[in-house]
PDB file of C-alpha atoms in Angstrom:
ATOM      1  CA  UNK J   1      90.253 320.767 136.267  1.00 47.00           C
ATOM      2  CA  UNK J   2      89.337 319.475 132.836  1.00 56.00           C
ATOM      3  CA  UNK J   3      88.403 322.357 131.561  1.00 60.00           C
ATOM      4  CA  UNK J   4      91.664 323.662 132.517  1.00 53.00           C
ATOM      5  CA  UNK J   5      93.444 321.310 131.162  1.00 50.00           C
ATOM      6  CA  UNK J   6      91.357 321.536 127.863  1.00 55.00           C
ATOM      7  CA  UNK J   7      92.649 324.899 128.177  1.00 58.00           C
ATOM      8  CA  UNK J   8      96.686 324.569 129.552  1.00 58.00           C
ATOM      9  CA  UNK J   9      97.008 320.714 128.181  1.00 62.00           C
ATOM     10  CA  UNK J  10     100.875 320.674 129.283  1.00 66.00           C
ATOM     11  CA  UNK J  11     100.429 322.962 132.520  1.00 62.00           C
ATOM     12  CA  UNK J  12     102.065 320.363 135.268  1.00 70.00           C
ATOM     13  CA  UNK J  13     100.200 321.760 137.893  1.00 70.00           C
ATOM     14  CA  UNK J  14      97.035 320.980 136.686  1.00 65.00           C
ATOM     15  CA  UNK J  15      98.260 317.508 135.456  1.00 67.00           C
ATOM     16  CA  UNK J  16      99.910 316.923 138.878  1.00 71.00           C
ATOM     17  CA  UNK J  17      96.164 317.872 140.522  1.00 75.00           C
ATOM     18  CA  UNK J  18      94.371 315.225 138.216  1.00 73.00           C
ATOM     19  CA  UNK J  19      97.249 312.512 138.477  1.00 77.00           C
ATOM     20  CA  UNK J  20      96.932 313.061 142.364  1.00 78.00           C
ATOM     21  CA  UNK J  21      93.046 313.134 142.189  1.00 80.00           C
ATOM     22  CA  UNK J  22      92.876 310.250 139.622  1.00 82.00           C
ATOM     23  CA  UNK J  23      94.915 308.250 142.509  1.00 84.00           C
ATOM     24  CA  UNK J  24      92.650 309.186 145.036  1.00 87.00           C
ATOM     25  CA  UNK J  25      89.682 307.719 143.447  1.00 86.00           C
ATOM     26  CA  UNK J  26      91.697 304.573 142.536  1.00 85.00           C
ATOM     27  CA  UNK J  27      92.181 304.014 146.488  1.00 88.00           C
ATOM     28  CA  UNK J  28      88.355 304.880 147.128  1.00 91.00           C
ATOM     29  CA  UNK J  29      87.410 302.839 144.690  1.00 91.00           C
ATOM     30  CA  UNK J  30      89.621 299.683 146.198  1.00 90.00           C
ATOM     31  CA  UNK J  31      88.877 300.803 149.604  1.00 91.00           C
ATOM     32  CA  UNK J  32      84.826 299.935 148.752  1.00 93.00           C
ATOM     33  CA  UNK J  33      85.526 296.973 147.071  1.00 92.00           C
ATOM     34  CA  UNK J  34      87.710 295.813 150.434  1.00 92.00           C
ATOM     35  CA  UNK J  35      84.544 296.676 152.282  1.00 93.00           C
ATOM     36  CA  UNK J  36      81.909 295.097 150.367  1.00 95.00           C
ATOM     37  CA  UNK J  37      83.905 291.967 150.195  1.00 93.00           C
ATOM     38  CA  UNK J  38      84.050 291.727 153.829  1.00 93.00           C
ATOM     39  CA  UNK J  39      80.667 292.110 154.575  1.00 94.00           C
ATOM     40  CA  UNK J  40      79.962 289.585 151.822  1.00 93.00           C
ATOM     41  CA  UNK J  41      82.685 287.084 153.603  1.00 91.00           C
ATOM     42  CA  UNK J  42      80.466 287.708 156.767  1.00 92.00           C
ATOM     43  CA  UNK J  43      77.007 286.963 154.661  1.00 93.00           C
ATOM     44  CA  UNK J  44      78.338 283.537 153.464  1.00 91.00           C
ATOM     45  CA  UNK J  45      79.147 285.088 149.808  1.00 94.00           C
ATOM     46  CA  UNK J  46      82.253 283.184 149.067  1.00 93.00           C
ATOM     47  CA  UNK J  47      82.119 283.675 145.142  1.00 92.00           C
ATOM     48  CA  UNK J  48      80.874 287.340 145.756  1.00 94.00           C
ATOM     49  CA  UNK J  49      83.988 288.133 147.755  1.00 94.00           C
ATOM     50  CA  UNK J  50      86.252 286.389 145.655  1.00 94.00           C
ATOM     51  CA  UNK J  51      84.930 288.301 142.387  1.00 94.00           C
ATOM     52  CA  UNK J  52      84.789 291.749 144.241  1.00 94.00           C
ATOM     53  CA  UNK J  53      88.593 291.049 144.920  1.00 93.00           C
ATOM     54  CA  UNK J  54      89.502 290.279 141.724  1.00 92.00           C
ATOM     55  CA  UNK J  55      88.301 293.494 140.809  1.00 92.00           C
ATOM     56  CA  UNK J  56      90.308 295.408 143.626  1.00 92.00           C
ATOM     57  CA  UNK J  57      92.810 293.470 142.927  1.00 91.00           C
ATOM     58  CA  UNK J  58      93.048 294.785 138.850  1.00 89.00           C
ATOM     59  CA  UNK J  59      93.356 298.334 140.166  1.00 86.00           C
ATOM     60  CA  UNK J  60      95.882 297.910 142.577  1.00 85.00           C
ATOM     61  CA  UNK J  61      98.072 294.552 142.121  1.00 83.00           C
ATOM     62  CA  UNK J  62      99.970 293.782 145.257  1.00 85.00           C
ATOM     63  CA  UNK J  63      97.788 295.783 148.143  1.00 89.00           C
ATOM     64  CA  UNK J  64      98.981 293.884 151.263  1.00 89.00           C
ATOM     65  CA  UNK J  65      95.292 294.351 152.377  1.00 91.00           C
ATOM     66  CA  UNK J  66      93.625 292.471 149.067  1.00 92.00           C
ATOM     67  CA  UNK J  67      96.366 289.750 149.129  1.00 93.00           C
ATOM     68  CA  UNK J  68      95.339 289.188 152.521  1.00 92.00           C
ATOM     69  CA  UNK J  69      91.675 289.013 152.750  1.00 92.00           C
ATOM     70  CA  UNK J  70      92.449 286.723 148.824  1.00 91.00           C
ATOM     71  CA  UNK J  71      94.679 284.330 151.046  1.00 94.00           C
ATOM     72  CA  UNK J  72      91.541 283.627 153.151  1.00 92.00           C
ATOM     73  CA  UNK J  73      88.909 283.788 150.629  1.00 93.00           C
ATOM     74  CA  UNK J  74      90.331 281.896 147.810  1.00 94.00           C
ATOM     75  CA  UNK J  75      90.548 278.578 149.587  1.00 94.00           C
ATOM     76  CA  UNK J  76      87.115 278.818 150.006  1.00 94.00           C
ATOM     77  CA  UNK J  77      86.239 279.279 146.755  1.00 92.00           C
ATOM     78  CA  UNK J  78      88.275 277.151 144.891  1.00 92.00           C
ATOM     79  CA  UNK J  79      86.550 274.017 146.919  1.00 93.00           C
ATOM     80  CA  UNK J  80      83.254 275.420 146.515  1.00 91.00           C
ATOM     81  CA  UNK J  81      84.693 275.641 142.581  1.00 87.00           C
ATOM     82  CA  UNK J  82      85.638 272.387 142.967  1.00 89.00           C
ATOM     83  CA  UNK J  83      82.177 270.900 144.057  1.00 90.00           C
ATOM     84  CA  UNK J  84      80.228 272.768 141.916  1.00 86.00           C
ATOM     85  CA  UNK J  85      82.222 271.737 138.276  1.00 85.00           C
ATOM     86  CA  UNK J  86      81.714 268.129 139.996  1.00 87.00           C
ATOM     87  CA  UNK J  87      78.247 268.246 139.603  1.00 88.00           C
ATOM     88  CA  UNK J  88      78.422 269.486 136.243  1.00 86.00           C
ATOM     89  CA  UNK J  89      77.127 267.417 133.309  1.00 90.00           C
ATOM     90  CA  UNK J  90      79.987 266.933 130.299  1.00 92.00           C
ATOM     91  CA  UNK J  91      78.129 270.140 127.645  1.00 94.00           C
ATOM     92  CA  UNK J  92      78.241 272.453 131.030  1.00 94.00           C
ATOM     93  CA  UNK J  93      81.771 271.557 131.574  1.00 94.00           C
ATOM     94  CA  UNK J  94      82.569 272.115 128.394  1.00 96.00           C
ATOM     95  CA  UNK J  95      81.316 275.220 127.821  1.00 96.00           C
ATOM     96  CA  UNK J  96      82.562 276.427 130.988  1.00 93.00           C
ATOM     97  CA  UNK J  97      86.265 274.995 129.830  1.00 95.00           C
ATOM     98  CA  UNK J  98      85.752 277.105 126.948  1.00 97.00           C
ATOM     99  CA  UNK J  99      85.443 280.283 129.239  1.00 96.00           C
ATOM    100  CA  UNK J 100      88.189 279.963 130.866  1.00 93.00           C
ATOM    101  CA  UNK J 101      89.885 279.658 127.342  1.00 96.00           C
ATOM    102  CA  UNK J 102      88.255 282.592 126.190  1.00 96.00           C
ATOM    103  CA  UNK J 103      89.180 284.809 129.793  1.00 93.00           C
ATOM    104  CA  UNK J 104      93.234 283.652 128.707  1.00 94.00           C
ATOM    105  CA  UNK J 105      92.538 284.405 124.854  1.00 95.00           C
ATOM    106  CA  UNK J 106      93.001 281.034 123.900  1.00 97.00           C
ATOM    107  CA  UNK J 107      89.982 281.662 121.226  1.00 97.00           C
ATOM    108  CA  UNK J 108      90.482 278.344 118.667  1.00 97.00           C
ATOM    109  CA  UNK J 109      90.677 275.866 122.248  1.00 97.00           C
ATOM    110  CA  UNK J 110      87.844 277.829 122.882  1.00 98.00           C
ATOM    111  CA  UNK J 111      85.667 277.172 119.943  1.00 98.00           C
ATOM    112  CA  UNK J 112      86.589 273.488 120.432  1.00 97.00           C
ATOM    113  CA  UNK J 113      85.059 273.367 124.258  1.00 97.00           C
ATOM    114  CA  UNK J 114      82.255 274.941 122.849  1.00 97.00           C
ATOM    115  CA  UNK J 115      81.840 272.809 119.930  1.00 97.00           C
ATOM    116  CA  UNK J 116      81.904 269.901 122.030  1.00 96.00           C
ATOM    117  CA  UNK J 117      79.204 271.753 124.644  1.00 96.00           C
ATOM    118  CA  UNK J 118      76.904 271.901 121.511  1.00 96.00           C
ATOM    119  CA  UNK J 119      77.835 268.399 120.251  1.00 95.00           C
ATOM    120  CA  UNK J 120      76.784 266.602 123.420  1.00 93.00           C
ATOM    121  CA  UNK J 121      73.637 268.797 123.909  1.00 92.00           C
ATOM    122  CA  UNK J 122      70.242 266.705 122.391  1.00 89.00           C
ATOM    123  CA  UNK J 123      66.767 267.887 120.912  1.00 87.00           C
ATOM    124  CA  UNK J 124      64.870 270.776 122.690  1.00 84.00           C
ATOM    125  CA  UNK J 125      68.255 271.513 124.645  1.00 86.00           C
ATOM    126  CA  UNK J 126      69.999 272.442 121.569  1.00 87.00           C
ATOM    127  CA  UNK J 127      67.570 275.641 122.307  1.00 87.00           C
ATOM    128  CA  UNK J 128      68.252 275.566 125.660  1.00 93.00           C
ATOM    129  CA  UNK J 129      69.582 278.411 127.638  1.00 94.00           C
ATOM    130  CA  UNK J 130      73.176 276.448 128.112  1.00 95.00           C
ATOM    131  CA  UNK J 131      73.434 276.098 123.940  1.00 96.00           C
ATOM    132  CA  UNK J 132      72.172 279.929 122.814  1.00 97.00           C
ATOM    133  CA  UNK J 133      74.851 280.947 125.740  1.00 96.00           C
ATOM    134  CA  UNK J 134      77.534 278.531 123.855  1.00 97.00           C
ATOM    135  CA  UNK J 135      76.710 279.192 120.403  1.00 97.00           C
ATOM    136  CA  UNK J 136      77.113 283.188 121.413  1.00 97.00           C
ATOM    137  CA  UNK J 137      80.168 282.746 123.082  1.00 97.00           C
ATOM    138  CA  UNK J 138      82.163 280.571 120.311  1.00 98.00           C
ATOM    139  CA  UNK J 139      80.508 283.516 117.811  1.00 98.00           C
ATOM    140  CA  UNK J 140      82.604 285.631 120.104  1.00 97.00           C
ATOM    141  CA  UNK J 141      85.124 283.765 119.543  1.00 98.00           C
ATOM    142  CA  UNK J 142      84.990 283.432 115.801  1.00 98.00           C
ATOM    143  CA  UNK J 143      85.304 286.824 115.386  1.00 97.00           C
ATOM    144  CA  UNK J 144      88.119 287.168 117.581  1.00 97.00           C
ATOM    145  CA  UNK J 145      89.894 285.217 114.928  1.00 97.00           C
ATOM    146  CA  UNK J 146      88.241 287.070 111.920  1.00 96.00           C
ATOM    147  CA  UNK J 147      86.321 284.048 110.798  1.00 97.00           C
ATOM    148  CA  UNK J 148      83.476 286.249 110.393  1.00 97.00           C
ATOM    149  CA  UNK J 149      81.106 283.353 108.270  1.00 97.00           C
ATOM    150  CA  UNK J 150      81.862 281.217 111.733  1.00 97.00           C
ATOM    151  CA  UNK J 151      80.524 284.857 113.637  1.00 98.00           C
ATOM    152  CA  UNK J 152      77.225 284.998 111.419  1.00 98.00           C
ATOM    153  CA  UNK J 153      75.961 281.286 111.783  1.00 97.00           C
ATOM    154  CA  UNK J 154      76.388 281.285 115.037  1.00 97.00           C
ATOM    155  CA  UNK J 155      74.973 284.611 115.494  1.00 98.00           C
ATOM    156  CA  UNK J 156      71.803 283.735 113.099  1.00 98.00           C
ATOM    157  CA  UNK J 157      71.382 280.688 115.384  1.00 96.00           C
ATOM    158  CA  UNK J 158      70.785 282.538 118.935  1.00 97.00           C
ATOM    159  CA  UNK J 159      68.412 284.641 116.809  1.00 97.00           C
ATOM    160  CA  UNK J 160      66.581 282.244 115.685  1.00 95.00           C
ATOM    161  CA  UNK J 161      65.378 281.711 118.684  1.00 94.00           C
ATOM    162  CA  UNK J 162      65.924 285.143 120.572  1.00 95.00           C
ATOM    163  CA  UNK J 163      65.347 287.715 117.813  1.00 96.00           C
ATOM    164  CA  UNK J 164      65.838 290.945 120.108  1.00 95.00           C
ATOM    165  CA  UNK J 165      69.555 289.334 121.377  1.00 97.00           C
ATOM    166  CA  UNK J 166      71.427 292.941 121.058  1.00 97.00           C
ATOM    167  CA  UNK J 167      74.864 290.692 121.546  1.00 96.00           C
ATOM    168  CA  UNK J 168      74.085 288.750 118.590  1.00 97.00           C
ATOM    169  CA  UNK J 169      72.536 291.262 116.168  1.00 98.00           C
ATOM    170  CA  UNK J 170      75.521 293.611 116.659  1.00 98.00           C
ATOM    171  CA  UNK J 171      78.466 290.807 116.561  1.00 97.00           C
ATOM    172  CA  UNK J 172      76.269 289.845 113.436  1.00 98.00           C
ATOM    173  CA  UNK J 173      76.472 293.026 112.297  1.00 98.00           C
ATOM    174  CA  UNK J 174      80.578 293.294 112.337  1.00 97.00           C
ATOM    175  CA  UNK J 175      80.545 289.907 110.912  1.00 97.00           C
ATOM    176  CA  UNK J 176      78.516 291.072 107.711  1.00 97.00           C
ATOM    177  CA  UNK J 177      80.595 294.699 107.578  1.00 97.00           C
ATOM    178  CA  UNK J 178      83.670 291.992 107.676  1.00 96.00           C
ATOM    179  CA  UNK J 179      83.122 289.940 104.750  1.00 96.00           C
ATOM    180  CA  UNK J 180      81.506 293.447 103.152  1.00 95.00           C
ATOM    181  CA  UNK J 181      77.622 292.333 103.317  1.00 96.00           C
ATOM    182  CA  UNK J 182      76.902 295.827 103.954  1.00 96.00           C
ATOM    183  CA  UNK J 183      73.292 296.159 103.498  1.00 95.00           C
ATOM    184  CA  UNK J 184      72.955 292.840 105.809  1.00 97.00           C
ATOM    185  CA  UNK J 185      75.029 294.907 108.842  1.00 97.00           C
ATOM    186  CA  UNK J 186      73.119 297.807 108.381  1.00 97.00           C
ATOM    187  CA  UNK J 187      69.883 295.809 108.510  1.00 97.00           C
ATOM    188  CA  UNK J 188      71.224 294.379 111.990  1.00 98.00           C
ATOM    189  CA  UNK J 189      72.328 297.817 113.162  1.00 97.00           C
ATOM    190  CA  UNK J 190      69.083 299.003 112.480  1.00 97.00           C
ATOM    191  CA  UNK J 191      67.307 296.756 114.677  1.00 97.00           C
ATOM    192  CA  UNK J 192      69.022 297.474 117.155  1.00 97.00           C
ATOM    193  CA  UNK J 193      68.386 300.824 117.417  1.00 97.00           C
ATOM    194  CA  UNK J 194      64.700 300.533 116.849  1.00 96.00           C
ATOM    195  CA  UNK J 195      64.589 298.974 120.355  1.00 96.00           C
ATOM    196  CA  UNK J 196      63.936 300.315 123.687  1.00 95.00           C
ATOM    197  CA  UNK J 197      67.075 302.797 124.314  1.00 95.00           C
ATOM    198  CA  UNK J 198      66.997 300.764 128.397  1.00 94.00           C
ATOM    199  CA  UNK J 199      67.093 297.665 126.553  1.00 94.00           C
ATOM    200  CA  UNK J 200      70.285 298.371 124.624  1.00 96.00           C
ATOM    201  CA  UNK J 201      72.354 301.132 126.645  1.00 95.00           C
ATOM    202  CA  UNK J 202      74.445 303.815 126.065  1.00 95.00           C
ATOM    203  CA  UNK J 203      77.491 301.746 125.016  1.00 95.00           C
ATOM    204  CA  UNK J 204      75.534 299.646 122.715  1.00 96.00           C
ATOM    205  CA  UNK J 205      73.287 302.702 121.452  1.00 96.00           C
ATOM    206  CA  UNK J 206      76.761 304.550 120.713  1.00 96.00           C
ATOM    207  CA  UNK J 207      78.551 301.884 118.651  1.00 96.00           C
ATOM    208  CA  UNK J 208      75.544 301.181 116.276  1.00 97.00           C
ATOM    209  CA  UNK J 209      74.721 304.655 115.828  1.00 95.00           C
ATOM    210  CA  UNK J 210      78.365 305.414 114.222  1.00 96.00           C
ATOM    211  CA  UNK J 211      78.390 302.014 112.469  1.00 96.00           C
ATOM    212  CA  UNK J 212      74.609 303.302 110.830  1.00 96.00           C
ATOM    213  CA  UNK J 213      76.172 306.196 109.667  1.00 95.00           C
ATOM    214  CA  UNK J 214      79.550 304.594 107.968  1.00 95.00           C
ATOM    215  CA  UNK J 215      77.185 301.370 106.492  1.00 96.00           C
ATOM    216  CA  UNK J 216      75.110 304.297 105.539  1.00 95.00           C
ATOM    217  CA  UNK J 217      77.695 306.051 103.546  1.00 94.00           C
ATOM    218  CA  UNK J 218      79.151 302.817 101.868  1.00 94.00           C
ATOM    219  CA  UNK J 219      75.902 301.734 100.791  1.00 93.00           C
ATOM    220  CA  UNK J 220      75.087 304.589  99.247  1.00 93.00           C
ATOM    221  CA  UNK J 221      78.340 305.106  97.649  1.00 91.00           C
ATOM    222  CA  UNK J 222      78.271 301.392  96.051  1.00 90.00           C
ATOM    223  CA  UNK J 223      74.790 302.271  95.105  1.00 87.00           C
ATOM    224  CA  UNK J 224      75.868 305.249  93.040  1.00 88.00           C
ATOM    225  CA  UNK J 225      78.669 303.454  91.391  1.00 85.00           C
ATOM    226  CA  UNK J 226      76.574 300.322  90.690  1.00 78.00           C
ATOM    227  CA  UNK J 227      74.292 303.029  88.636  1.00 73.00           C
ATOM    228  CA  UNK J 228      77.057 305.081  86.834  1.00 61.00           C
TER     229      UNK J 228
END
């Protein structure tokens, strides 16, 4: 069918077949998730099943089914939600404010959750596994806004202490491309793709290997203008 459609782009036959076939998988694909948040109801997996519908729910809004199995799940969760965020101490409630922020876009309330996280957080736990997972999200968050310097302390914070963090070296990376550090993001990039191929992934392995190639180029074009 692709190949056909390589082929006959505007046939409407063959884009009829893949529209029809595209919707089939769509209510496979919900179907599953309907079914493996059942049996995770019936296991005791209350934040399982809620997640597992939120993803059913993104590919088809309004199923009667999903709406129905949420109204009985949901409940559940948010007063498991509730206990759990009551035992929180004030950094872990902060950085999980700043989260939700994040989820709704609200990047620069974000960054001030986080900030606070980070502020509250003393000694060895500002390397704790709470702080390198708030100082990588508000880098996230930095260079949502284009504050790229914001993006590259962060960044050269969580590798301070974890040197292989892909994350880091690649938002790094686009941080030092943004503010035209070129050799510094191609240094990052590098790295990256010196490590185990597992380790990275495809997606990862994909976006530093064109970004190696473009840094490439503009380093050696600023190179050969620096020397003419």
């Amino acid at each position: 069918l692709e190949s056909g459609l390589a082929i006959q782009a505007s046939n409407p036959d063959l884009k009829k077949m893949k529209k029809e076939i595209t919707e089939l998988q769509r209510n496979e694909q919900v179907a599953a998730y309907c079914t493996k948040a059942n049996e995770q109801m019936q296991n005791g997996d209350v934040g399982g099943a809620y997640k597992t519908l939120e993803l059913a729910s993104r590919l088809d809004a309004g199923n009667p089914e999903i709406e129905k199995m949420m109204s009985k799940v949901k409940p559940k969760w948010e007063k498991m939600e509730k206990s759990r965020r009551a035992g929180l101490s004030g950094p872990e409630l902060h950085k999980e404010k700043g989260d939700d922020l994040y989820k709704n876009a609200q990047f620069e309330n974000a960054i001030g959750e986080y900030t606070k996280c980070l502020d509250g957080l003393k000694g060895a736990e500002k390397q704790s596994e709470l702080a390198l997972k708030a100082l990588a999200n508000r880098a996230a968050c930095f260079k949502q806004i284009s504050n790229f310097d914001g993006t590259i302390e962060d960044c050269t914070a969580v590798l301070e202490v974890e040197p292989e963090n892909v994350k880091a070296l690649i938002r790094r990376a686009q941080a030092f491309e943004g503010v035209e550090r070129y050799r510094f993001a191609l240094q990052d990039v590098k790295t990256v793709l010196a490590m185990p191929y597992h380790k990275v992934g495809k997606q990862n392995f994909d976006l530093c290997n064109g970004m190696q190639h473009r840094l490439s180029r503009t380093v050696a074009q600023l190179k050969s203008m620096s020397s003419s």
